[in-house]
PDB file of C-alpha atoms in Angstrom:
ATOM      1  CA  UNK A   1      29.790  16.872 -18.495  1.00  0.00           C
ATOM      2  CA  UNK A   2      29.671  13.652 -19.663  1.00  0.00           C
ATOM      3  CA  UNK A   3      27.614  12.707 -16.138  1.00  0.00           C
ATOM      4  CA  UNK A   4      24.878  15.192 -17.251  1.00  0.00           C
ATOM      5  CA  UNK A   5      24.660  13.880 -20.488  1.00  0.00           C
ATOM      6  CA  UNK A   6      24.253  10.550 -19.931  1.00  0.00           C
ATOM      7  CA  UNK A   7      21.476  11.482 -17.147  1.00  0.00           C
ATOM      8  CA  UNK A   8      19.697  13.516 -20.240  1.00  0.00           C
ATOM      9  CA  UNK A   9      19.787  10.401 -22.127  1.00  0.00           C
ATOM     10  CA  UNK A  10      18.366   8.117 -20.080  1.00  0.00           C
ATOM     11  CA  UNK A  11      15.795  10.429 -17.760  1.00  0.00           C
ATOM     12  CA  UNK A  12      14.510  11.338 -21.679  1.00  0.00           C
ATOM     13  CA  UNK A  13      14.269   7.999 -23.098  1.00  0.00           C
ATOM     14  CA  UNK A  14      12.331   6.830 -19.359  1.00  0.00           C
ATOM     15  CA  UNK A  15      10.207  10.122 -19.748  1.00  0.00           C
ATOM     16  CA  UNK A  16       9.081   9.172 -22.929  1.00  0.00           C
ATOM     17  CA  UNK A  17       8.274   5.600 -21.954  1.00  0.00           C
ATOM     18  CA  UNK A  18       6.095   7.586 -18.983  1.00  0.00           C
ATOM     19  CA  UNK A  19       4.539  10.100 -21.604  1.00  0.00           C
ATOM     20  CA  UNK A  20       3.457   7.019 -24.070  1.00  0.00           C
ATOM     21  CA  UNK A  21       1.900   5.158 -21.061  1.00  0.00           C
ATOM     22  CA  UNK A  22       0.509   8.330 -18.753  1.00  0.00           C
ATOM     23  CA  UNK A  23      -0.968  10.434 -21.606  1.00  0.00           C
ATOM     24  CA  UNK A  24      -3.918   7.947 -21.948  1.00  0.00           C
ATOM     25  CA  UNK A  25      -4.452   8.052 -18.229  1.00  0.00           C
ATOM     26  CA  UNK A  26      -4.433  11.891 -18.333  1.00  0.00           C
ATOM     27  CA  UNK A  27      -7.054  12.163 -21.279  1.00  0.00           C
ATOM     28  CA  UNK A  28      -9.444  10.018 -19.275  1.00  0.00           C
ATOM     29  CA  UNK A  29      -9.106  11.965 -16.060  1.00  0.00           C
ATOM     30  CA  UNK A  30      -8.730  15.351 -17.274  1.00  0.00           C
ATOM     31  CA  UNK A  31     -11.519  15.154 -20.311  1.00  0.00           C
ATOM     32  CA  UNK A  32     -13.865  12.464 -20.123  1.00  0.00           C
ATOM     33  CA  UNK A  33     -13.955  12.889 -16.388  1.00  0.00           C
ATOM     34  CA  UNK A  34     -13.003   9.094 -15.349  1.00  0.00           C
ATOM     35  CA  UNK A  35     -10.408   7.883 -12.575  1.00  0.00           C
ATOM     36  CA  UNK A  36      -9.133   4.776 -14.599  1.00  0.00           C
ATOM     37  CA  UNK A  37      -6.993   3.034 -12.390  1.00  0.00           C
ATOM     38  CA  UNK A  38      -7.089  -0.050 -14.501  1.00  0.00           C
ATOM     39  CA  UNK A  39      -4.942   2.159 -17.237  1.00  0.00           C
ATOM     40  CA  UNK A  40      -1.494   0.513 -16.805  1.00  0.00           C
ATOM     41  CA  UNK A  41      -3.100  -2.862 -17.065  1.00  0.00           C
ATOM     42  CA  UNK A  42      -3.273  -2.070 -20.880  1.00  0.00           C
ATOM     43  CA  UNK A  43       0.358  -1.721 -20.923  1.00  0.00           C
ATOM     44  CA  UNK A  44       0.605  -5.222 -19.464  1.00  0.00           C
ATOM     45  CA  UNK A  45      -2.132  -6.611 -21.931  1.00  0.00           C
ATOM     46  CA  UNK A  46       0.099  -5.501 -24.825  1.00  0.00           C
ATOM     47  CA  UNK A  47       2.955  -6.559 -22.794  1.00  0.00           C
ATOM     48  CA  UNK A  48       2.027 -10.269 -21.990  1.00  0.00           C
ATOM     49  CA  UNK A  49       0.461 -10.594 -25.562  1.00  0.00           C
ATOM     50  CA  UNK A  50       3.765  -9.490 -27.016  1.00  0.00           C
ATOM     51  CA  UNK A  51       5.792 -11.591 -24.757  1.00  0.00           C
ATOM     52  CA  UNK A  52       3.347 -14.662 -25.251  1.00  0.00           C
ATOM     53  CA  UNK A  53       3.913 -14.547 -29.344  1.00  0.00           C
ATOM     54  CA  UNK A  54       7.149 -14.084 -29.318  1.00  0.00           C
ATOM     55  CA  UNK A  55       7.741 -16.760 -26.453  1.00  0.00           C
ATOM     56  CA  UNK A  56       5.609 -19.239 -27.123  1.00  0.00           C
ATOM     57  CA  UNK A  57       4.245 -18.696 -31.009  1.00  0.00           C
ATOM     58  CA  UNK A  58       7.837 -17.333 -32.391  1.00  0.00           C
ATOM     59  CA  UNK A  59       6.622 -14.487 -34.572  1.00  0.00           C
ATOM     60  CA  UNK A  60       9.525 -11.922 -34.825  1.00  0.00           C
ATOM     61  CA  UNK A  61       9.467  -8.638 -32.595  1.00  0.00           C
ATOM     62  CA  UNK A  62       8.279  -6.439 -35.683  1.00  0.00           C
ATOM     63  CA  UNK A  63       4.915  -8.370 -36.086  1.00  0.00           C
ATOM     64  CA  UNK A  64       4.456  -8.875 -32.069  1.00  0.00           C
ATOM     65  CA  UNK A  65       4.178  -5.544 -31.147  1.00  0.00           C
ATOM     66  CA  UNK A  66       1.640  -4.069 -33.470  1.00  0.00           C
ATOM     67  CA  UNK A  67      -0.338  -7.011 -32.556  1.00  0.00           C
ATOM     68  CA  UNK A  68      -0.223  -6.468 -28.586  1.00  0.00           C
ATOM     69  CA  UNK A  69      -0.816  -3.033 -29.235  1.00  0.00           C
ATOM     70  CA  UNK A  70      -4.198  -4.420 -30.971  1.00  0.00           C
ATOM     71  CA  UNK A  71      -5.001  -6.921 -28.482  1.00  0.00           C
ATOM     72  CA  UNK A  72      -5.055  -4.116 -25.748  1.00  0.00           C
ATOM     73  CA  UNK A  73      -7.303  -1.755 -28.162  1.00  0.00           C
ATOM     74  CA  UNK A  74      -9.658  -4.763 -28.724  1.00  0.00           C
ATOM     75  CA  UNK A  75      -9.823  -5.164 -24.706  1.00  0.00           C
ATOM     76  CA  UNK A  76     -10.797  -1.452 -24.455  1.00  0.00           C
ATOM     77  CA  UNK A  77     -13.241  -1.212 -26.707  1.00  0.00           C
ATOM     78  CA  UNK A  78     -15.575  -3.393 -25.345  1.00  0.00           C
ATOM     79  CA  UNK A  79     -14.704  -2.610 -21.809  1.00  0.00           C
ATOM     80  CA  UNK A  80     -15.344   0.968 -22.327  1.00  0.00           C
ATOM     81  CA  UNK A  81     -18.765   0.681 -24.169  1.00  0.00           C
ATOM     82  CA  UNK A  82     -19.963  -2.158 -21.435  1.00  0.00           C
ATOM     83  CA  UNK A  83     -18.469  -1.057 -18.223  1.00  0.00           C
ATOM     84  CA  UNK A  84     -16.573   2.526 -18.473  1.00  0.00           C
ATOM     85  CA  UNK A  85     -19.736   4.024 -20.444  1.00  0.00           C
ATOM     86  CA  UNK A  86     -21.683   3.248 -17.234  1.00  0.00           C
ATOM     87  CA  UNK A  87     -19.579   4.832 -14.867  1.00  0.00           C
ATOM     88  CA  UNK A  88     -18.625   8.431 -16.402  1.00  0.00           C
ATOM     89  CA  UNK A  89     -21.341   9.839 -14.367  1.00  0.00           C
ATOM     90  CA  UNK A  90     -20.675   8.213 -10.987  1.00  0.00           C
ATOM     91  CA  UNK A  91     -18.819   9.745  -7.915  1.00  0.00           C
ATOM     92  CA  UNK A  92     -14.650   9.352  -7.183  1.00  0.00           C
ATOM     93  CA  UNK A  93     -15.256   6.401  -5.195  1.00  0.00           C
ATOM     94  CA  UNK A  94     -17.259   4.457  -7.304  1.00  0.00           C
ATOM     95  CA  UNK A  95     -15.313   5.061 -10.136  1.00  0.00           C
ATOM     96  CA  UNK A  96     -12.136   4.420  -8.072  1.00  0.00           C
ATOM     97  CA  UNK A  97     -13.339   0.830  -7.074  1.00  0.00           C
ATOM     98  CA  UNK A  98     -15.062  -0.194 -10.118  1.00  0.00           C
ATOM     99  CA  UNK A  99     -11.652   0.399 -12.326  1.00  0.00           C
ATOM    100  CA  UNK A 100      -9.360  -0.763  -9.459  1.00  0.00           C
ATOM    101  CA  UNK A 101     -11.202  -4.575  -9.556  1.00  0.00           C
ATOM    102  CA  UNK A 102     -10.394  -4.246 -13.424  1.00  0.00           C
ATOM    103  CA  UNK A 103      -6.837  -4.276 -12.567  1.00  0.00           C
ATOM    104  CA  UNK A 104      -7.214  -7.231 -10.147  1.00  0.00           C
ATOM    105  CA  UNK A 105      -8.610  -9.205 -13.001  1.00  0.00           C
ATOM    106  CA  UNK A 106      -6.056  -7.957 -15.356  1.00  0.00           C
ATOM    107  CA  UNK A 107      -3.569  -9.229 -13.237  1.00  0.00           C
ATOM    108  CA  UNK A 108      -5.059 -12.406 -12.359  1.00  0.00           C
ATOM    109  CA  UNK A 109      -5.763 -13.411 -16.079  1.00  0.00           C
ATOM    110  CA  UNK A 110      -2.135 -12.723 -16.593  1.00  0.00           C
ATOM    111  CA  UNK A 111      -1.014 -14.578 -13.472  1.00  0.00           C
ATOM    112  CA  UNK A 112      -3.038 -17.519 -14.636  1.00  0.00           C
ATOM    113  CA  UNK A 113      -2.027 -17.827 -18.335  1.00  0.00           C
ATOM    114  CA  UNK A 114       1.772 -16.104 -18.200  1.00  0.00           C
ATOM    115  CA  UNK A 115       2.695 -17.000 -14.330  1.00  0.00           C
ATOM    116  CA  UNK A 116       4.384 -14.296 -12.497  1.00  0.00           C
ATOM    117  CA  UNK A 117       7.507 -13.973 -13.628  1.00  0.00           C
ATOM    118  CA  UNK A 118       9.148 -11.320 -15.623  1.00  0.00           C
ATOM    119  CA  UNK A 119       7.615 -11.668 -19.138  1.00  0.00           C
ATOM    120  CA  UNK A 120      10.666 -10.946 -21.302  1.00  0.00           C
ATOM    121  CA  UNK A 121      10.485  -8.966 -24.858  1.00  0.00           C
ATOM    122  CA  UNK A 122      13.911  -9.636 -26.262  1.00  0.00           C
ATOM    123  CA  UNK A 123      14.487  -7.071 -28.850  1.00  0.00           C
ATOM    124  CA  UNK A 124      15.740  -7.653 -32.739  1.00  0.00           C
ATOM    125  CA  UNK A 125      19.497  -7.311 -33.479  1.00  0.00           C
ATOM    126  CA  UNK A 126      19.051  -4.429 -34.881  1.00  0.00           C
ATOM    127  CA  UNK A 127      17.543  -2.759 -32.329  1.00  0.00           C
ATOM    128  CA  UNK A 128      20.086  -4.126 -29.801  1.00  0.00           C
ATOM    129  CA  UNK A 129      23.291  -3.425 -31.221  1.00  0.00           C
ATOM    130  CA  UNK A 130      24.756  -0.395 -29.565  1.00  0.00           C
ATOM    131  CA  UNK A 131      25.082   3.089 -31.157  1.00  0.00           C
ATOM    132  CA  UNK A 132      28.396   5.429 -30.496  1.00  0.00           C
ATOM    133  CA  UNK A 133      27.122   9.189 -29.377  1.00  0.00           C
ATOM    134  CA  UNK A 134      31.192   9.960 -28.095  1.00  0.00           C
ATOM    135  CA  UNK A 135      30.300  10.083 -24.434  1.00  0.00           C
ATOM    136  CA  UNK A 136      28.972   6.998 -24.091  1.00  0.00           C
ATOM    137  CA  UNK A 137      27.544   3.691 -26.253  1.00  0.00           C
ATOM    138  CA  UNK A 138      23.665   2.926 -25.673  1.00  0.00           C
ATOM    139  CA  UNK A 139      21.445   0.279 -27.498  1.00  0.00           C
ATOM    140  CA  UNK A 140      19.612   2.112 -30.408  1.00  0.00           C
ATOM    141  CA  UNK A 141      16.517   1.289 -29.105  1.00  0.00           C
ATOM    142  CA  UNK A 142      17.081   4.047 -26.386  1.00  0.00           C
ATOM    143  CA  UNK A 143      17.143   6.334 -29.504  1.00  0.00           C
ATOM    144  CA  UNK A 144      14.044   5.447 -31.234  1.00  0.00           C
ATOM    145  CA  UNK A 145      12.255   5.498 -28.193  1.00  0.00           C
ATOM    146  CA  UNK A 146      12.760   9.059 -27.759  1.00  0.00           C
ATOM    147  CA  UNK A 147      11.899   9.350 -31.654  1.00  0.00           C
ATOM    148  CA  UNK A 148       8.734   7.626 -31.057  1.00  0.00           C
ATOM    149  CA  UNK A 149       7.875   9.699 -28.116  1.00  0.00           C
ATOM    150  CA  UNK A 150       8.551  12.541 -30.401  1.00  0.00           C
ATOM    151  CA  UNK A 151       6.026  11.650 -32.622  1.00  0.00           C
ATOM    152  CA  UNK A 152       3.564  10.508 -30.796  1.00  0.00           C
ATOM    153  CA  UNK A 153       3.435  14.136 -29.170  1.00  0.00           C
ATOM    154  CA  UNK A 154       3.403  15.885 -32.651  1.00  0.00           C
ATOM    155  CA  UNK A 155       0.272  12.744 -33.533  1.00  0.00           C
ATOM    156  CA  UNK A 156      -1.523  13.754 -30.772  1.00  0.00           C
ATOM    157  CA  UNK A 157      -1.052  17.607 -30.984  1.00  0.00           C
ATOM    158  CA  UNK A 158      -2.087  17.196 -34.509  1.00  0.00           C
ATOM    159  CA  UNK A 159      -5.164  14.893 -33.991  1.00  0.00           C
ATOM    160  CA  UNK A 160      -6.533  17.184 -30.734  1.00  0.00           C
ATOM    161  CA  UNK A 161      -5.730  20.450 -32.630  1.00  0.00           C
ATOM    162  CA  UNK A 162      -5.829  20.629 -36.731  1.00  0.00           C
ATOM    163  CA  UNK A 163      -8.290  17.226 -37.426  1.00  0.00           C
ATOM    164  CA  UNK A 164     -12.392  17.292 -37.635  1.00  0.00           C
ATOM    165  CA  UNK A 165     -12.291  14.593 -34.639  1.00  0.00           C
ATOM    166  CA  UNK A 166     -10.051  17.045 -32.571  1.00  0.00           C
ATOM    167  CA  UNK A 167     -12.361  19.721 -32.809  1.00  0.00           C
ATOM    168  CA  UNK A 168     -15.778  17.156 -31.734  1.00  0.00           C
ATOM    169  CA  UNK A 169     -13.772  15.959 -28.928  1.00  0.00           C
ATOM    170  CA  UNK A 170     -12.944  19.016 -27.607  1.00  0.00           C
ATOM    171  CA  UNK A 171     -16.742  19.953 -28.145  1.00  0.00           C
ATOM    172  CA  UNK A 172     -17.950  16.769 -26.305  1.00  0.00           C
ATOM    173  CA  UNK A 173     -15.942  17.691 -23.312  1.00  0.00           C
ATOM    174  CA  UNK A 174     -16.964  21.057 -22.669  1.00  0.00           C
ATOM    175  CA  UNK A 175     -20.644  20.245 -23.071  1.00  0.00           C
ATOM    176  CA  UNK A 176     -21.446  16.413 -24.115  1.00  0.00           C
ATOM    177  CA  UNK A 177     -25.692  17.545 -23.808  1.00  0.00           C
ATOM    178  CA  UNK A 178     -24.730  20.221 -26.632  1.00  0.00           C
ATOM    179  CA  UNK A 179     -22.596  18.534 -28.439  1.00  0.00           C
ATOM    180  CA  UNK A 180     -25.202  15.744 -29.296  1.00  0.00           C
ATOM    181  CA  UNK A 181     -27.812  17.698 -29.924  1.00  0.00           C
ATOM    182  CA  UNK A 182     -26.037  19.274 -33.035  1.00  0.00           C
ATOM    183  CA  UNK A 183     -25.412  16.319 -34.321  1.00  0.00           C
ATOM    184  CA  UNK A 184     -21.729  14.650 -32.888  1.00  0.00           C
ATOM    185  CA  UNK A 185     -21.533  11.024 -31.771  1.00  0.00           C
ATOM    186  CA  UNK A 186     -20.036  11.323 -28.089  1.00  0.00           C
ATOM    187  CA  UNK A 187     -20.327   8.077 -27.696  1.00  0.00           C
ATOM    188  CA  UNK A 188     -18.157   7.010 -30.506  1.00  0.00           C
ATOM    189  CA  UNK A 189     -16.206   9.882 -29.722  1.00  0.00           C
ATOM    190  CA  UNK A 190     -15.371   8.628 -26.275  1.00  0.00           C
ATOM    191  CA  UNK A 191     -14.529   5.123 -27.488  1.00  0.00           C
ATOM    192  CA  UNK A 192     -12.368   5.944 -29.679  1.00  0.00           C
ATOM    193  CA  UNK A 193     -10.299   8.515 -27.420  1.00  0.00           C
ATOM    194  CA  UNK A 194     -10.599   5.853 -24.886  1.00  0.00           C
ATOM    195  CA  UNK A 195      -8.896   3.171 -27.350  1.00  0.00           C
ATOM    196  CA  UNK A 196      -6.289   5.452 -28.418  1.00  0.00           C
ATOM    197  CA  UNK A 197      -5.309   5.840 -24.764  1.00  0.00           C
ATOM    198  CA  UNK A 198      -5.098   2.097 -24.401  1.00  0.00           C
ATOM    199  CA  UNK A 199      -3.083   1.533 -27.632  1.00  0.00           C
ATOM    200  CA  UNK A 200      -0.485   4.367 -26.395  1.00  0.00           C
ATOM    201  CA  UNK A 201      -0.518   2.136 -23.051  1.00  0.00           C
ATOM    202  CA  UNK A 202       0.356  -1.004 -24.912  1.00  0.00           C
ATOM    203  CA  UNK A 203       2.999   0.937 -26.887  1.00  0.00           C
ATOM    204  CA  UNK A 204       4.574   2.555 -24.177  1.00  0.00           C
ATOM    205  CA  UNK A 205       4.731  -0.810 -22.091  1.00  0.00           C
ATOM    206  CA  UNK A 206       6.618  -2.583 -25.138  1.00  0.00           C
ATOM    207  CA  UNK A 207       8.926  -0.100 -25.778  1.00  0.00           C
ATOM    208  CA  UNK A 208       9.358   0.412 -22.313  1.00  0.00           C
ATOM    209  CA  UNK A 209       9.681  -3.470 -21.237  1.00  0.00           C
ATOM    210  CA  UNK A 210      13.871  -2.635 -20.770  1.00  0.00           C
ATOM    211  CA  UNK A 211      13.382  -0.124 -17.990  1.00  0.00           C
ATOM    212  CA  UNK A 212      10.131  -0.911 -16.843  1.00  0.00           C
ATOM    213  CA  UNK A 213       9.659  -4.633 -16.885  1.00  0.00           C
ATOM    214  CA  UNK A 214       6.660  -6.430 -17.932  1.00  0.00           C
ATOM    215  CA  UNK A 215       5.138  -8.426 -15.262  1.00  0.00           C
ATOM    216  CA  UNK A 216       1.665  -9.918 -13.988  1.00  0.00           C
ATOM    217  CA  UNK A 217       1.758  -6.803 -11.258  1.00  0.00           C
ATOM    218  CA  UNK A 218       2.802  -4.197 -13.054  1.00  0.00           C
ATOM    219  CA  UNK A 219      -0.268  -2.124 -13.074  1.00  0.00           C
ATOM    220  CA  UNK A 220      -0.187  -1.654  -9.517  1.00  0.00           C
ATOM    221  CA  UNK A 221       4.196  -1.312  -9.461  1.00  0.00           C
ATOM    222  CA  UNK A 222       3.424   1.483 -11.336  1.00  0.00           C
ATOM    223  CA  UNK A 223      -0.070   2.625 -10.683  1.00  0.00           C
ATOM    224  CA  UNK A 224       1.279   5.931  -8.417  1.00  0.00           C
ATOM    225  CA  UNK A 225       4.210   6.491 -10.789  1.00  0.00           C
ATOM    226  CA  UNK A 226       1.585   7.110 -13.519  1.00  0.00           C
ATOM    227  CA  UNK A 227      -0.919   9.110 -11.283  1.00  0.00           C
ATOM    228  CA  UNK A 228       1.817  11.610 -10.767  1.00  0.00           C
ATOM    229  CA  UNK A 229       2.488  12.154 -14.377  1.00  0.00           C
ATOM    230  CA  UNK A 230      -1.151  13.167 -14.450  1.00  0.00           C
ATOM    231  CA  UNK A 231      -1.155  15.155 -11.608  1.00  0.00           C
ATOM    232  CA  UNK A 232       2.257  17.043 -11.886  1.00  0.00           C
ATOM    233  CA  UNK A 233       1.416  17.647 -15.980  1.00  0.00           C
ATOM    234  CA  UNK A 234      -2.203  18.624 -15.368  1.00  0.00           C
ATOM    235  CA  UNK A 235      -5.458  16.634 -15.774  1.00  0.00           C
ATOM    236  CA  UNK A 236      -6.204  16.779 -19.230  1.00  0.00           C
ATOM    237  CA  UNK A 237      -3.195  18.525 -20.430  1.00  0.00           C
ATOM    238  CA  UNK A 238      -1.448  16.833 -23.472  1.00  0.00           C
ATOM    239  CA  UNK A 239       1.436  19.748 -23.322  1.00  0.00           C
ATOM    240  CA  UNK A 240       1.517  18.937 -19.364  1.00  0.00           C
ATOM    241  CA  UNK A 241       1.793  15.398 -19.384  1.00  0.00           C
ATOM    242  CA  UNK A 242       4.605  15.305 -22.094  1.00  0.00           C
ATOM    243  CA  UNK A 243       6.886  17.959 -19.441  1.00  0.00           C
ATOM    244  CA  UNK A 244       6.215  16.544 -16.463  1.00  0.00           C
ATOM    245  CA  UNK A 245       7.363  13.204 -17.751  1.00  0.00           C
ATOM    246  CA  UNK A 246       9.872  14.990 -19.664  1.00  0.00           C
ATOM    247  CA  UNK A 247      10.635  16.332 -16.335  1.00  0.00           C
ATOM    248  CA  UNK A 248      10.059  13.310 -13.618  1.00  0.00           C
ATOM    249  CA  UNK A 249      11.753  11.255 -15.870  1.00  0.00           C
ATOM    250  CA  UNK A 250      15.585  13.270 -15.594  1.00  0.00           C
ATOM    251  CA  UNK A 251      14.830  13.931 -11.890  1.00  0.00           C
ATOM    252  CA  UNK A 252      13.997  10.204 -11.129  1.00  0.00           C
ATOM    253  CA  UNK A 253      17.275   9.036 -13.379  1.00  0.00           C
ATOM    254  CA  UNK A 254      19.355  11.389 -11.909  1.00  0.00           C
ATOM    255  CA  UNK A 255      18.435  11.178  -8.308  1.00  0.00           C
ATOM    256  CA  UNK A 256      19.143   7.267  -8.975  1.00  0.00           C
ATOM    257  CA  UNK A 257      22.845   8.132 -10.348  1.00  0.00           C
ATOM    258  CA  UNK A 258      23.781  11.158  -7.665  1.00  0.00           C
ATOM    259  CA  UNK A 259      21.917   9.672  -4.541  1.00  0.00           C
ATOM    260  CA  UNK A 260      21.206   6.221  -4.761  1.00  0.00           C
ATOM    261  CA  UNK A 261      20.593   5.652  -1.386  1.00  0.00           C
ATOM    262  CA  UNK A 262      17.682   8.428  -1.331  1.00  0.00           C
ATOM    263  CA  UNK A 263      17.013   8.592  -4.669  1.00  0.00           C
ATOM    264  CA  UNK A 264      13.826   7.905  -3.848  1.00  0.00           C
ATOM    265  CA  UNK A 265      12.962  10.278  -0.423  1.00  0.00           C
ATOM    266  CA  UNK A 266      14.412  12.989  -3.094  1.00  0.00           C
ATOM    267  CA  UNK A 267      12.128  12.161  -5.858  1.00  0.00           C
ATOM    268  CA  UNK A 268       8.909  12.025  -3.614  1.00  0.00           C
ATOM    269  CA  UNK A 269       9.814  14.993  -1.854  1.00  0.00           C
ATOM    270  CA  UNK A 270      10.117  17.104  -4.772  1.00  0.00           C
ATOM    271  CA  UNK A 271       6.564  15.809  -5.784  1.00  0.00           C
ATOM    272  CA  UNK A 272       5.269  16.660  -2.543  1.00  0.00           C
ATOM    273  CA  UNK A 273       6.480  20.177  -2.699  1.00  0.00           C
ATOM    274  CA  UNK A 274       6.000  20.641  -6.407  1.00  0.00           C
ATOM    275  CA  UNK A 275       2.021  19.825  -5.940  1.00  0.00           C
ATOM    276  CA  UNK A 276       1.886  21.555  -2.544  1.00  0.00           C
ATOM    277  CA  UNK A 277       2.867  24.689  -4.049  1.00  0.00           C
ATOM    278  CA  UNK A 278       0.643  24.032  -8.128  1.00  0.00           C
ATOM    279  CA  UNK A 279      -1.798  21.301  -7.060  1.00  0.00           C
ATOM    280  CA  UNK A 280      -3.478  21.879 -10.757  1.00  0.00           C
ATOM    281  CA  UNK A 281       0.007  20.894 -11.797  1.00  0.00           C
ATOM    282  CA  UNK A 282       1.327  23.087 -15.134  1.00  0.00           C
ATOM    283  CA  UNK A 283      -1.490  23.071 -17.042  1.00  0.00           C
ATOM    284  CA  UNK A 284      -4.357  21.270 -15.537  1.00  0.00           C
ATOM    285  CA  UNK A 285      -7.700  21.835 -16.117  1.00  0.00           C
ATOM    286  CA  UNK A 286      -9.636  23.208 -12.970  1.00  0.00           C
ATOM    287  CA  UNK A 287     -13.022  20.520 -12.172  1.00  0.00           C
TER     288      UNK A 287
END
């Protein structure tokens, strides 16, 4: 028992961490109709910012985060209303190549100005000490994780669903033409959805630095990890993307504890079969 709970634990708090960083990704490819592969290089933006003013300026945690999360929103905002705006209408490939030299000059900006080591976010005492749940001790920070994954799927569900800017979004994806012609700005529209994507990014990569370390190449270390989220949740799905990392989260943690020697064959076999058998994944969108 106490195996299965500390596997719930952990595959949760690493889904969440997945569910911050993927949902972005998902919005993009599912609604505005963009492959993004430069996505996780926004988690490593607010990453290496974070790192770099805690490292070398020595502001405190609790004013370093918000602040990487707003250096990788003031990166996507111009990038998507100079570059991304210009490419929403072009085929896979293009789009595929266009976003995947974005990540090569994420990660060589970082590489130049960080290096390429591991770019450490040490966390505050208090969210370091360690917390006594009976079966086991973990840092807090484990726990708030999963409470900010929590609300960041209740934000979203409440911002897509029961808000004015929901309801235009939701109009500018089914038909953008329409939608403009009564009146909605889809181009702000899209800018702002595609900011909020990169500010979950950043989040997700800060939180996350523990299990999924922040370094000059992490877009690509974790570039397929992040496509599958999409894929297995659905392309455009919210819902989706929250249970399948929900869900690849536990199955990657606990194929690590039971079979650590094929952890991960397991893992990518399950995928495999999973998408072989749903290939819109749960509750993907159809093109």
């Amino acid at each position: 028992m106490s195996l299965i709970l500390n596997i719930l634990i952990d595959g949760v708090a690493y889904g969440m961490i997945l569910f911050m960083i993927s949902v972005g990704l998902s919005v993009t490819m599912g609604l505005m109709r963009v492959i993004n592969l430069a996505h996780g290089g926004f988690a490593l933006v607010g990453g290496a910012v974070g790192h770099w003013l805690i490292a070398d300026q020595g502001m405190s945690f609790w004013l370093a985060a918000p602040l990487g999360i707003a250096g990788a929103v003031a990166l996507a905002w111009p990038l998507e209303r100079l570059i991304y705006r210009r490419i929403y209408g072009f085929g896979d490939l293009q789009q595929v190549l266009a976003t995947i030299g974005l990540t090569f000059l994420m990660i060589a900006t970082v590489n130049r100005l960080l290096g390429s080591s591991l770019l450490a976010l040490p966390l505050p005492e208090v969210l370091a000490q360690s917390v006594d749940l009976g079966f086991r001790t973990l840092p807090l920070h484990r726990l708030i994780v999963i409470g900010v994954g929590i609300a960041v799927i209740a934000g979203l569900w409440l911002l897509i669903d029961r808000t004015r800017f929901g309801i235009r979004l939701r109009a500018a994806v089914d038909n953008r033409a329409t939608a403009s012609a009564i009146g909605i700005n889809t181009g702000l529209i899209y800018s702002v959805t595609f900011c909020l994507g990169a500010g979950l990014a950043a989040l997700g990569g800060i939180l996350g630095a523990e299990m999924m370390p922040i370094e000059a190449y992490y877009p690509l270390r974790y570039m397929v990890l992040f496509l599958i989220v999409v894929a297995v949740g659905g392309m455009g799905s919210i819902s989706g993307s929250f249970a399948a990392a929900l869900g690849l989260g536990i199955l990657d943690t606990a194929t690590r504890y039971l079979v650590p020697d094929f952890g991960t064959i397991f893992f990518y076999g399950c995928i495999i079969l999973f998408l072989a058998l749903r290939p819109n994944g749960l509750w993907g969108r159809t093109a």
